[in-house]
Coordinates of C-alpha atoms and ligand atoms in Angstrom, one line a residue:
Chain A
M24 CA 0.4 0.1 0.0
K25 CA 2.2 2.6 1.2
T26 CA 5.5 1.8 -1.1
S27 CA 2.0 1.9 -3.8
L28 CA 1.9 5.3 -3.7
A29 CA 5.1 5.7 -3.2
F30 CA 4.9 4.9 -6.7
L31 CA 2.7 7.0 -8.2
L32 CA 4.1 9.8 -6.2
D33 CA 7.1 8.6 -8.9
A34 CA 6.0 7.7 -11.7
L35 CA 3.8 11.9 -10.9
L36 CA 7.4 13.7 -10.3
G37 CA 8.6 11.7 -13.7
L38 CA 5.9 12.8 -15.9
C39 CA 6.6 16.1 -13.7
V40 CA 9.8 16.9 -15.0
S41 CA 9.7 15.7 -18.4
S42 CA 6.6 16.8 -19.0
M43 CA 8.8 20.3 -17.6
L44 CA 12.0 18.7 -19.7
L45 CA 10.0 18.0 -22.9
Q46 CA 7.3 20.8 -23.4
I47 CA 8.8 24.0 -22.3
I48 CA 12.2 23.7 -22.2
I49 CA 13.7 22.2 -24.9
P50 CA 11.3 23.9 -27.5
E51 CA 12.1 27.1 -25.9
L52 CA 16.1 26.6 -26.0
T53 CA 15.8 24.9 -30.0
G54 CA 12.3 26.4 -31.2
L55 CA 11.7 22.3 -32.0
S56 CA 8.3 21.3 -30.9
I57 CA 8.6 17.8 -29.3
A58 CA 4.9 15.7 -29.7
P59 CA 3.8 14.6 -26.0
V60 CA 3.6 10.8 -26.3
I61 CA 6.8 11.6 -25.6
I62 CA 6.7 12.0 -22.0
I63 CA 4.7 8.8 -22.1
P64 CA 8.3 6.5 -22.7
T65 CA 10.1 9.5 -20.1
T66 CA 8.1 9.2 -17.3
I67 CA 8.6 5.7 -17.0
L68 CA 12.2 5.8 -18.0
W69 CA 12.5 8.3 -14.6
L70 CA 10.1 5.4 -12.7
A71 CA 12.6 1.9 -13.7
I72 CA 15.3 4.1 -12.3
A73 CA 13.6 4.6 -9.6
L74 CA 12.8 1.6 -8.4
L75 CA 15.7 -0.6 -9.7
R76 CA 18.7 1.7 -8.7
K77 CA 15.8 1.7 -5.3
A78 CA 16.5 5.4 -5.6
S79 CA 12.6 6.2 -4.5
I80 CA 11.5 10.0 -3.7
G81 CA 8.4 9.1 -3.2
L82 CA 9.5 6.9 -0.1
L83 CA 11.3 9.5 1.6
F84 CA 7.0 11.0 1.9
V85 CA 5.1 8.3 2.6
S86 CA 7.5 6.4 5.4
S87 CA 7.3 7.8 9.3
K88 CA 10.5 9.0 10.3
N89 CA 11.9 5.7 12.1
E90 CA 11.7 3.7 8.6
R91 CA 13.6 6.5 6.3
P92 CA 15.3 5.2 3.2
L93 CA 19.4 5.0 3.7
P94 CA 20.6 8.2 1.6
N95 CA 21.1 7.2 -2.1
N96 CA 23.5 8.4 -4.9
V97 CA 21.3 8.0 -7.9
R98 CA 18.1 9.4 -6.1
A99 CA 20.2 12.5 -5.4
H100 CA 21.2 12.7 -9.2
M101 CA 17.2 12.5 -9.7
G102 CA 15.6 14.9 -6.9
W103 CA 18.6 17.7 -8.5
I104 CA 17.0 18.1 -11.8
A105 CA 14.3 17.6 -10.3
F106 CA 14.9 20.6 -8.5
C107 CA 17.3 22.0 -11.6
T108 CA 14.7 21.5 -14.4
S109 CA 11.4 23.4 -11.9
I110 CA 14.3 26.8 -11.9
V111 CA 14.8 26.4 -15.5
A112 CA 11.2 25.8 -16.7
G113 CA 9.4 28.8 -14.1
W114 CA 12.1 31.0 -15.5
I115 CA 10.9 30.1 -18.8
V116 CA 7.5 30.4 -17.5
T117 CA 7.1 33.3 -16.0
D118 CA 9.4 35.9 -18.6
I119 CA 11.7 36.6 -16.0
S120 CA 13.1 39.1 -18.4
P121 CA 16.2 41.2 -16.7
V122 CA 16.2 43.1 -19.9
E123 CA 12.8 44.9 -20.2
F124 CA 13.0 45.3 -15.9
F125 CA 16.3 47.1 -16.9
S126 CA 16.0 48.7 -19.7
S127 CA 15.0 52.4 -20.5
E128 CA 11.6 52.8 -21.0
G129 CA 11.1 50.2 -18.3
L130 CA 12.6 52.2 -15.9
Q131 CA 10.9 55.7 -17.7
G132 CA 7.2 53.2 -16.5
A133 CA 9.1 53.3 -13.0
G134 CA 9.9 55.7 -12.4
R135 CA 6.3 57.3 -14.1
I136 CA 4.5 55.0 -11.3
F137 CA 7.1 56.5 -8.8
G138 CA 6.1 59.6 -9.2
A139 CA 3.1 59.6 -9.7
L140 CA 3.3 57.3 -5.9
L141 CA 5.2 60.1 -3.8
T142 CA 3.5 63.0 -5.2
P143 CA -0.6 61.7 -4.1
E144 CA -3.4 63.8 -4.9
F145 CA -4.7 64.3 -1.1
D146 CA -8.2 65.4 -3.0
V147 CA -9.8 61.4 -2.7
L148 CA -8.4 61.9 0.7
P149 CA -12.3 61.9 2.0
A150 CA -13.8 59.2 -0.5
A151 CA -10.6 58.0 0.8
L152 CA -11.1 58.1 4.4
D153 CA -14.9 56.8 3.9
A154 CA -13.7 53.8 2.1
M155 CA -11.2 53.0 4.9
V156 CA -14.0 52.9 7.7
V157 CA -15.7 50.6 5.4
T158 CA -13.0 48.7 5.4
I159 CA -12.1 48.6 8.4
F160 CA -15.3 47.7 10.0
T161 CA -16.0 45.7 7.4
A162 CA -12.9 43.1 9.3
L163 CA -14.7 44.6 12.6
M164 CA -18.1 43.0 11.4
A165 CA -16.7 39.9 9.8
T166 CA -14.6 38.8 12.9
I167 CA -17.7 40.1 15.6
V168 CA -19.8 37.5 14.0
A169 CA -16.9 34.7 13.4
V170 CA -16.3 34.6 17.2
P171 CA -19.0 33.4 18.5
L172 CA -19.4 30.3 15.4
S173 CA -16.5 30.0 15.9
F174 CA -16.5 29.6 19.0
L175 CA -18.8 26.4 19.8
L176 CA -17.3 25.0 16.3
S177 CA -14.6 25.3 18.5
F178 CA -15.0 22.2 21.3
P179 CA -16.7 19.9 18.6
A180 CA -13.3 20.3 16.6
A181 CA -11.3 19.5 19.7
R182 CA -9.9 16.1 20.0
N183 CA -9.6 16.3 24.0
V184 CA -13.4 16.9 23.9
M185 CA -14.5 14.9 21.0
T186 CA -14.2 11.6 23.7
G187 CA -16.8 10.1 24.0
G188 CA -17.4 6.6 21.2
A189 CA -16.8 6.3 17.3
I190 CA -19.9 8.8 16.8
E191 CA -17.9 11.9 19.0
R192 CA -14.8 11.1 16.6
T193 CA -16.2 10.8 13.3
I194 CA -18.2 14.2 14.2
Y195 CA -14.8 15.7 15.3
V196 CA -12.6 13.6 11.8
L197 CA -15.8 15.8 9.3
L198 CA -15.4 19.4 11.0
R199 CA -11.9 19.3 11.0
A200 CA -12.1 18.5 6.8
V201 CA -14.6 20.9 6.6
L202 CA -12.8 23.2 7.6
N203 CA -9.1 22.4 6.8
I204 CA -11.0 22.9 3.0
M205 CA -13.2 25.7 4.1
R206 CA -9.9 27.7 4.9
S207 CA -7.6 26.7 1.8
M208 CA -9.6 28.5 -0.1
E209 CA -8.6 32.0 -0.4
P210 CA -11.2 34.5 1.1
I211 CA -10.8 36.0 -2.2
I212 CA -12.6 33.2 -3.8
W213 CA -15.2 33.6 -1.9
A214 CA -15.4 37.4 -2.3
I215 CA -16.3 36.5 -6.1
I216 CA -19.2 34.4 -4.7
F217 CA -20.0 36.1 -2.5
S218 CA -20.1 38.8 -4.4
V219 CA -22.8 37.2 -7.3
W220 CA -24.4 36.2 -4.7
V221 CA -25.4 38.7 -2.6
G222 CA -24.3 41.8 -5.4
I223 CA -20.8 44.1 -4.9
G224 CA -20.2 45.4 -1.4
P225 CA -18.7 45.8 1.4
F226 CA -21.8 43.1 2.7
A227 CA -20.5 40.3 0.2
G228 CA -17.2 41.3 1.4
M229 CA -18.0 40.5 5.4
L230 CA -18.8 37.3 4.2
A231 CA -15.9 36.2 2.6
L232 CA -13.9 36.9 5.4
V233 CA -16.4 35.8 7.5
V234 CA -16.6 32.7 6.1
H235 CA -12.4 32.3 5.9
T236 CA -12.3 34.2 10.0
V237 CA -14.6 30.8 11.4
A238 CA -12.3 28.4 9.7
S239 CA -8.8 30.0 10.5
L240 CA -10.6 30.8 14.5
T241 CA -12.0 27.3 14.8
K242 CA -8.5 25.5 14.1
Q243 CA -7.0 27.9 16.6
Y244 CA -9.3 28.4 19.5
S245 CA -9.3 23.9 19.3
E246 CA -6.0 23.6 19.2
Q247 CA -5.8 25.8 22.0
I248 CA -8.3 23.7 24.2
E249 CA -6.8 19.9 23.2
D250 CA -3.1 22.0 25.0
V251 CA -5.4 23.1 28.2
D252 CA -3.7 21.6 31.3
Q253 CA -6.1 18.2 32.1
G254 CA -5.9 19.1 36.3
P255 CA -8.3 20.8 36.7
L256 CA -11.0 19.2 34.9
E257 CA -10.0 16.9 36.8
A258 CA -10.7 18.5 39.4
I259 CA -13.4 19.6 38.1
S260 CA -15.0 16.2 36.8
A261 CA -14.3 15.0 40.2
T262 CA -16.8 16.9 42.0
G263 CA -19.8 15.0 40.3
A264 CA -20.2 18.4 37.4
N265 CA -21.9 17.3 33.6
R266 CA -19.7 17.5 30.6
L267 CA -21.3 21.0 30.8
Q268 CA -20.0 22.2 33.1
V269 CA -16.6 21.1 32.9
L270 CA -16.2 22.7 30.0
W271 CA -17.5 25.4 30.9
F272 CA -15.6 26.0 34.1
A273 CA -12.6 24.2 33.7
V274 CA -11.8 24.2 30.2
V275 CA -12.8 27.9 29.0
P276 CA -10.8 29.8 32.1
Q277 CA -8.2 28.1 30.3
C278 CA -8.3 29.3 26.8
V279 CA -10.4 33.3 27.0
I280 CA -6.8 35.0 27.4
P281 CA -5.4 33.5 24.4
F282 CA -8.7 33.3 22.9
L283 CA -8.5 37.4 22.8
S284 CA -5.4 37.7 21.4
F285 CA -6.0 35.2 18.2
T286 CA -9.0 37.0 17.8
I287 CA -7.0 40.6 17.8
Y288 CA -5.2 39.5 15.6
R289 CA -7.7 38.0 13.2
W290 CA -9.7 41.7 13.5
D291 CA -5.5 42.7 12.2
I292 CA -5.6 40.2 9.8
N293 CA -9.5 40.7 8.4
V294 CA -8.5 44.6 7.8
R295 CA -5.8 44.1 5.3
M296 CA -7.9 40.3 3.6
A297 CA -10.3 43.3 3.3
T298 CA -8.4 45.7 1.9
I299 CA -7.8 42.8 -1.0
I300 CA -10.8 42.1 -1.0
G301 CA -12.3 44.7 -2.3
F302 CA -10.4 44.1 -5.4
V303 CA -12.8 41.4 -6.2
G304 CA -16.1 43.7 -5.2
G305 CA -15.6 43.1 -0.8
G306 CA -16.1 47.2 -1.4
G307 CA -14.3 49.7 0.5
I308 CA -10.6 50.8 -0.2
G309 CA -10.0 47.7 -2.2
T310 CA -13.2 48.7 -5.0
L311 CA -12.0 52.4 -4.8
L312 CA -7.7 51.4 -5.4
T313 CA -9.2 49.1 -8.2
Q314 CA -10.8 51.9 -9.9
Y315 CA -8.7 54.1 -9.6
Q316 CA -5.8 52.2 -11.3
G317 CA -8.1 50.8 -14.3
L318 CA -8.6 55.1 -14.5
A319 CA -4.6 54.6 -14.5
K320 CA -5.2 58.3 -11.5
Y321 CA -1.9 57.2 -10.2
N322 CA -1.9 60.5 -8.2
E323 CA -4.1 58.9 -6.2
V324 CA -3.7 55.2 -6.0
G325 CA -0.7 56.9 -4.5
T326 CA -3.2 58.4 -1.8
L327 CA -4.5 55.1 -1.2
V328 CA -2.0 53.3 -0.4
I329 CA 0.3 55.3 2.2
L330 CA -3.6 56.4 3.7
I331 CA -3.3 51.4 3.4
T332 CA 0.1 51.7 4.8
L333 CA -0.7 53.3 7.2
V334 CA -3.4 51.9 8.9
V335 CA -2.2 48.4 8.1
W336 CA 1.1 49.5 10.0
T337 CA -1.5 51.0 12.6
L338 CA -3.1 48.2 13.6
D339 CA -0.3 46.2 13.5
V340 CA 1.8 48.0 16.1
A341 CA -1.5 48.4 18.2
S342 CA -2.5 44.7 18.1
A343 CA 0.7 43.4 19.3
R344 CA 0.9 46.0 21.7
V345 CA -3.0 44.7 23.0
R346 CA -1.9 40.6 22.5
E347 CA 1.4 41.5 24.8
A348 CA -0.9 42.8 27.3
L349 CA -3.0 40.0 27.6
R350 CA -0.1 37.5 28.6
Chain B
M6 CA -21.2 -3.0 56.2
P7 CA -17.4 -0.9 54.8
L8 CA -17.6 2.2 53.2
L9 CA -15.4 1.3 50.8
S10 CA -14.8 -1.9 49.5
V11 CA -12.8 -2.9 45.8
K12 CA -12.7 -6.2 44.9
N13 CA -10.3 -7.8 42.2
L14 CA -9.9 -4.5 40.3
S15 CA -7.6 -4.3 37.5
H16 CA -6.5 -1.7 34.7
T17 CA -5.1 -1.7 31.7
Y18 CA -4.4 1.7 30.3
P19 CA -5.6 1.2 26.6
N20 CA -2.2 1.8 25.6
G21 CA -2.1 -2.2 27.2
Y22 CA -0.2 -0.6 30.5
Q23 CA -1.8 -3.1 32.9
A24 CA -1.3 -0.1 36.1
L25 CA -3.2 -2.5 38.9
H26 CA -3.5 -6.7 39.2
D27 CA -6.6 -7.4 41.4
V28 CA -6.5 -4.9 44.9
S29 CA -8.7 -6.4 47.0
F30 CA -9.2 -3.9 50.7
E31 CA -11.8 -2.6 52.5
V32 CA -12.2 0.8 54.1
E33 CA -14.4 1.4 57.4
A34 CA -16.2 4.8 57.5
G35 CA -13.1 7.0 60.0
E36 CA -10.7 5.3 58.8
F37 CA -7.1 6.8 57.8
L38 CA -6.1 5.1 55.1
V39 CA -2.8 5.9 53.5
I40 CA -1.6 4.3 50.6
I41 CA 2.1 4.2 49.4
G42 CA 4.8 2.4 46.7
L43 CA 6.8 3.4 44.8
S44 CA 5.8 5.8 41.8
G45 CA 4.6 4.3 39.2
S46 CA 3.6 1.6 41.7
G47 CA -0.2 3.0 41.0
K48 CA -1.3 4.5 43.8
S49 CA -2.3 7.1 41.3
T50 CA -4.7 4.4 39.0
L51 CA -5.7 3.2 41.3
L52 CA -7.5 6.4 43.7
R53 CA -8.6 7.3 40.4
C54 CA -11.0 4.5 40.2
L55 CA -12.5 5.0 42.9
N56 CA -14.1 7.8 41.9
R57 CA -14.4 6.1 38.3
L58 CA -12.3 8.8 37.0
V59 CA -10.2 6.5 35.6
E60 CA -12.8 3.7 34.6
P61 CA -11.8 -0.5 36.2
T62 CA -11.7 -2.7 33.0
E63 CA -12.0 -5.8 36.2
G64 CA -13.3 -5.9 39.9
T65 CA -15.8 -4.5 41.5
I66 CA -16.4 -1.3 43.8
L67 CA -18.8 -0.9 46.6
V68 CA -19.9 1.8 48.4
N69 CA -22.1 1.8 50.7
G70 CA -22.7 -1.8 49.5
Q71 CA -23.5 -0.3 47.1
D72 CA -22.4 -1.8 43.6
V73 CA -20.4 1.8 41.4
T74 CA -18.6 -0.2 39.3
H75 CA -20.5 0.2 35.8
V76 CA -23.8 3.5 36.9
S77 CA -23.6 5.8 34.2
D78 CA -24.5 9.5 33.5
A79 CA -26.7 10.7 36.8
S80 CA -25.9 8.1 38.6
L81 CA -22.3 9.0 37.8
R82 CA -22.5 11.9 38.7
S83 CA -24.3 11.7 42.2
H84 CA -21.8 8.5 43.3
R85 CA -18.8 10.9 42.1
S86 CA -20.7 14.5 44.1
G87 CA -20.2 11.8 47.3
I88 CA -16.4 11.8 46.6
G89 CA -13.5 15.0 47.2
M90 CA -10.8 14.4 45.6
I91 CA -7.5 16.8 46.1
F92 CA -4.2 16.8 43.9
Q93 CA -0.3 17.1 44.2
H94 CA -1.1 20.0 42.0
F95 CA -4.2 21.4 43.5
N96 CA -6.1 22.3 40.2
L97 CA -7.5 24.8 40.9
I98 CA -9.1 27.5 37.8
P99 CA -6.3 30.0 37.8
R100 CA -7.9 33.7 37.1
H101 CA -10.9 33.1 39.4
T102 CA -11.8 33.9 42.9
V103 CA -11.2 31.7 46.1
L104 CA -14.7 31.9 46.8
S105 CA -16.0 30.4 43.2
N106 CA -13.4 27.9 43.6
V107 CA -14.8 26.8 46.4
L108 CA -19.0 27.0 44.9
Y109 CA -17.3 24.8 42.3
G110 CA -16.9 21.4 45.0
A111 CA -21.3 22.2 44.5
L112 CA -21.2 21.6 40.5
G113 CA -22.3 17.5 40.4
T114 CA -25.6 18.4 42.5
T115 CA -26.3 22.7 40.8
S116 CA -27.8 22.9 37.3
T117 CA -26.5 23.9 33.8
M118 CA -28.4 26.8 33.6
S119 CA -27.3 27.5 36.9
S120 CA -24.4 26.6 37.8
I121 CA -23.0 28.8 33.8
T122 CA -25.1 31.8 34.3
G123 CA -23.3 32.0 38.2
R124 CA -26.3 31.5 40.4
F125 CA -25.2 30.1 43.4
T126 CA -28.1 30.0 45.8
D127 CA -26.8 31.8 49.3
Q128 CA -26.7 28.6 51.1
Q129 CA -24.0 27.0 48.9
R130 CA -22.1 30.3 49.4
Q131 CA -22.4 30.6 53.0
R132 CA -21.4 26.5 52.4
A133 CA -18.1 27.7 50.5
L134 CA -16.8 30.2 53.1
S135 CA -17.7 27.6 55.9
A136 CA -15.4 25.1 54.5
L137 CA -12.0 27.6 53.5
E138 CA -13.1 28.5 57.7
V139 CA -12.6 25.3 58.4
V140 CA -9.1 24.8 56.5
G141 CA -8.7 28.9 58.1
I142 CA -8.3 31.1 54.6
R143 CA -11.9 32.8 55.0
D144 CA -10.4 35.6 54.5
K145 CA -9.1 35.5 51.0
V146 CA -12.0 34.3 49.7
E147 CA -12.0 37.2 47.1
N148 CA -9.0 36.8 45.7
R149 CA -7.0 35.3 43.1
A150 CA -7.1 31.2 43.1
D151 CA -3.5 31.3 41.3
A152 CA -2.3 34.6 43.9
L153 CA -1.7 32.1 46.6
S154 CA 1.6 30.4 47.8
G155 CA 1.4 26.6 47.0
G156 CA 0.0 25.9 50.7
Q157 CA -3.0 27.4 50.5
Q158 CA -4.2 26.5 47.1
Q159 CA -4.0 22.9 48.6
R160 CA -6.2 24.2 51.6
V161 CA -8.6 26.1 49.3
A162 CA -9.1 22.1 47.0
I163 CA -10.1 21.0 50.6
A164 CA -12.3 23.2 50.7
R165 CA -13.6 22.6 47.5
A166 CA -13.4 19.2 48.5
L167 CA -15.2 20.1 51.8
M168 CA -17.5 21.8 49.5
Q169 CA -19.6 18.9 48.5
Q170 CA -20.4 17.2 51.6
P171 CA -18.1 13.8 50.8
Q172 CA -18.1 11.3 53.1
L173 CA -15.2 10.6 51.7
L174 CA -11.7 12.5 51.0
L175 CA -8.8 11.3 48.1
A176 CA -6.1 13.1 48.3
D177 CA -3.5 12.1 45.3
E178 CA -0.5 13.3 47.4
P179 CA -1.5 16.3 49.0
V180 CA 1.8 17.2 49.8
A181 CA 4.4 16.3 47.2
S182 CA 4.9 19.4 46.3
L183 CA 4.9 21.6 49.8
D184 CA 7.5 22.3 51.2
P185 CA 8.2 20.1 54.6
A186 CA 6.7 22.9 57.6
T187 CA 3.1 23.2 54.6
S188 CA 2.8 19.2 54.5
H189 CA 2.1 19.1 58.2
S190 CA -0.1 21.3 58.2
V191 CA -1.9 20.6 55.1
M192 CA -2.1 17.3 56.7
D193 CA -2.9 18.1 59.6
Y194 CA -6.0 19.8 58.6
L195 CA -7.1 16.7 56.8
E196 CA -6.5 14.9 60.1
R197 CA -8.6 17.2 62.0
I198 CA -10.9 16.2 58.7
N199 CA -11.2 13.3 59.5
K200 CA -11.3 13.2 63.7
D201 CA -14.1 16.4 63.5
L202 CA -16.0 15.8 60.8
G203 CA -16.0 11.9 60.5
T204 CA -15.3 11.9 56.7
T205 CA -12.9 8.8 55.7
V206 CA -10.1 9.9 53.8
I207 CA -7.7 7.6 51.3
C208 CA -5.2 9.3 50.6
N209 CA -1.8 8.5 48.5
L210 CA 1.5 9.6 50.4
H211 CA 5.7 9.0 49.8
F212 CA 6.9 9.7 53.0
L213 CA 6.6 7.1 55.5
S214 CA 6.7 9.1 58.6
L215 CA 4.0 11.3 57.5
V216 CA 2.2 8.2 57.4
R217 CA 3.2 6.9 61.1
R218 CA 2.4 10.3 61.9
Y219 CA -1.4 10.6 60.4
A220 CA -2.8 7.0 59.4
T221 CA -5.3 4.5 61.0
R222 CA -4.4 2.1 58.3
V223 CA -2.0 1.3 55.6
I224 CA -1.7 -0.7 52.1
A225 CA 0.7 -0.4 49.8
L226 CA 1.3 -1.1 46.1
K227 CA 4.2 -2.7 44.2
G228 CA 4.5 -2.9 40.0
G229 CA 0.3 -3.0 40.8
H230 CA 0.4 -5.4 43.3
L231 CA -1.5 -5.1 46.9
V232 CA 1.3 -6.5 48.7
F233 CA 1.1 -4.8 52.3
N234 CA -2.6 -3.7 54.2
G235 CA -2.1 -3.4 58.1
K236 CA -1.0 -0.5 61.0
P237 CA 1.2 1.7 60.2
E238 CA 3.4 0.5 63.3
D239 CA 3.8 -2.9 61.4
I240 CA 5.7 -2.2 58.1
S241 CA 8.8 -3.8 59.8
D242 CA 12.2 -2.8 58.1
E243 CA 12.0 -6.4 56.3
W244 CA 9.3 -5.0 54.4
F245 CA 10.4 -1.7 54.0
R246 CA 12.6 -3.1 52.1
T247 CA 9.9 -5.2 50.3
I248 CA 7.8 -2.8 49.5
Y249 CA 10.0 0.1 47.9
G250 CA 13.4 -2.4 47.0
E251 CA 16.4 -3.2 48.8
E252 CA 18.7 -0.2 47.8
A253 CA 15.5 2.5 49.7
M254 CA 16.6 4.1 52.5
E255 CA 13.9 5.9 55.1
V256 CA 14.6 9.1 55.1
D257 CA 12.6 11.7 57.2
I258 CA 10.9 14.6 57.3
R259 CA 9.6 17.3 60.0
Ligands
ADP420 N1 -2.4 7.5 31.2 C1 -1.5 6.7 31.2 N2 -1.0 5.2 30.1 C2 -0.5 4.9 29.4 N3 -0.1 4.5 30.7 C3 0.1 5.1 32.1 C4 -1.1 6.1 32.3 N4 -1.1 6.7 33.3 C5 -0.7 5.9 34.4 N5 0.3 5.1 33.3 C6 1.3 4.2 33.6 O1 0.7 2.9 35.5 C7 1.2 2.7 36.0 C8 1.2 3.2 37.2 O2 0.8 4.9 37.3 P1 0.4 5.4 38.8 O3 -1.2 4.9 39.1 O4 0.2 7.3 38.0 O5 1.7 5.5 39.6 P2 1.7 6.2 40.6 O6 0.7 7.2 41.2 O7 1.7 4.9 42.0 O8 3.1 7.2 40.6 C9 3.1 4.0 35.2 O9 3.5 3.4 35.4 C10 2.8 5.0 34.6 O10 3.7 5.2 33.4
MG421 MG1 0.4 9.7 41.9

């Protein structure tokens, strides 16, 4: 089972390396185009070397710490080949071009935009401040709505709470899985979804942030719950308290301060995310910024960038201070 | 009828380690029973089986003749609320006041709603205050529990246990993290509760000098087996070596 998974990984890696080499690097360097079927034999060759020389790289990923395969020269070479191929292919695909970066035309463009950013047009300031307020409150409301939800969800998402048998175990595993999926979807994706659902604007942005915040906070909260000192739990259980009372009187008091700290940090992160979400229709300063950028009004953009930087920096410092004081 | 009767009790932890082997003993009401044994011999496991913080794998536990080995839910909670417990590390709720901590001793007999909304009755508050009186720290009611010294914290923990008005008090190495003078003071409170209130005490202890001073009876565990059951004065040098091993030497704390 494990070894077949390992060889599947090797086959995938071989496929990637062959594709990069045959479809990106060689055509770019020589101008030749190569039929995609050629990838199949090269992948098989890669897998054969891995198998015959006991140089499986996949095995490194599926084996546990104490059964790691021995160091192996062939594997090291194959690893380097994969690494270097990726860098070369990456260079080609992302159009990295030092020539453009340093060309006089390019430098002129850079000068124009930096110049504009550095001579901000302060006429937009009232509108910008309004939009900033919207962004900050979007983040605040998202955090506030997410906190009670996260609090309630964090208990069934904590392993040391869900100890009552198979059903609880299943709920725990499912909840964790759903939260992980929710968390791995970027808020910007949620913002796109919600801007179609409820229309473009701060409400869509808030909903997007709520989803992401619930997923993140629940994870942090539940990890804190898993980390509490078991002593008070035993003591409260020993008084004959029921489960809810044990959670409320032995677990919660150990968690409030860390929960507060996570929450404040989350709000800080949410202000930044609310800005980004604005780019795709989440309202607030982000939306304003895309509008001016679309009109190529870089002096106004400059004002917005300065404002965003100031607010993010202030919040960053303030939230760090508060969290420090909470310790 | 004995207050507590333990028959053929065994416990195996989920990892397969058997911590208790076929342990049987009885405790009469009013005794001050001390459990001794090397660390790892199963003392804490035994104590936790009695109030079912640890589930016995085999055997039976009778309290006043009633089988409590397999009771669950409300009956389990009522079984637990009749047994107070104190711990080596006190296990108070940090940041909460001394009074709150003592009131938590009444959780087993208070509804979830009233307890979570903090509505303890005046009668419960009175009981908490008199429990604090018993252990001599009534003046600290409004202090934060984690701001007290170790000895004071253990006394609050005793008051929390008294709040349960228990017929039996379990103490798991109650003085192991205290200095010798404080140890004696805490043990004196336990003794007074045993003598004045008639509460039966079962206490795990490390130091034999404390055992001789406070115990009315002693049982000894070795590798999860009960190897001694008798009067403290009957622990001869030979018994001592059996329980603690050939290399052991008795030390005194005063
Ligand atoms: N949760 C547990 N899982 C597995 N083994 C445990 C657990 N708790 C205790 N043990 C083992 O059981 C034995 C008895 O432990 P314990 O009852 O704490 O002994 P004592 O209180 O006498 O020091 C020890 O060997 C200990 O390592
Ligand atoms: Mg112990």
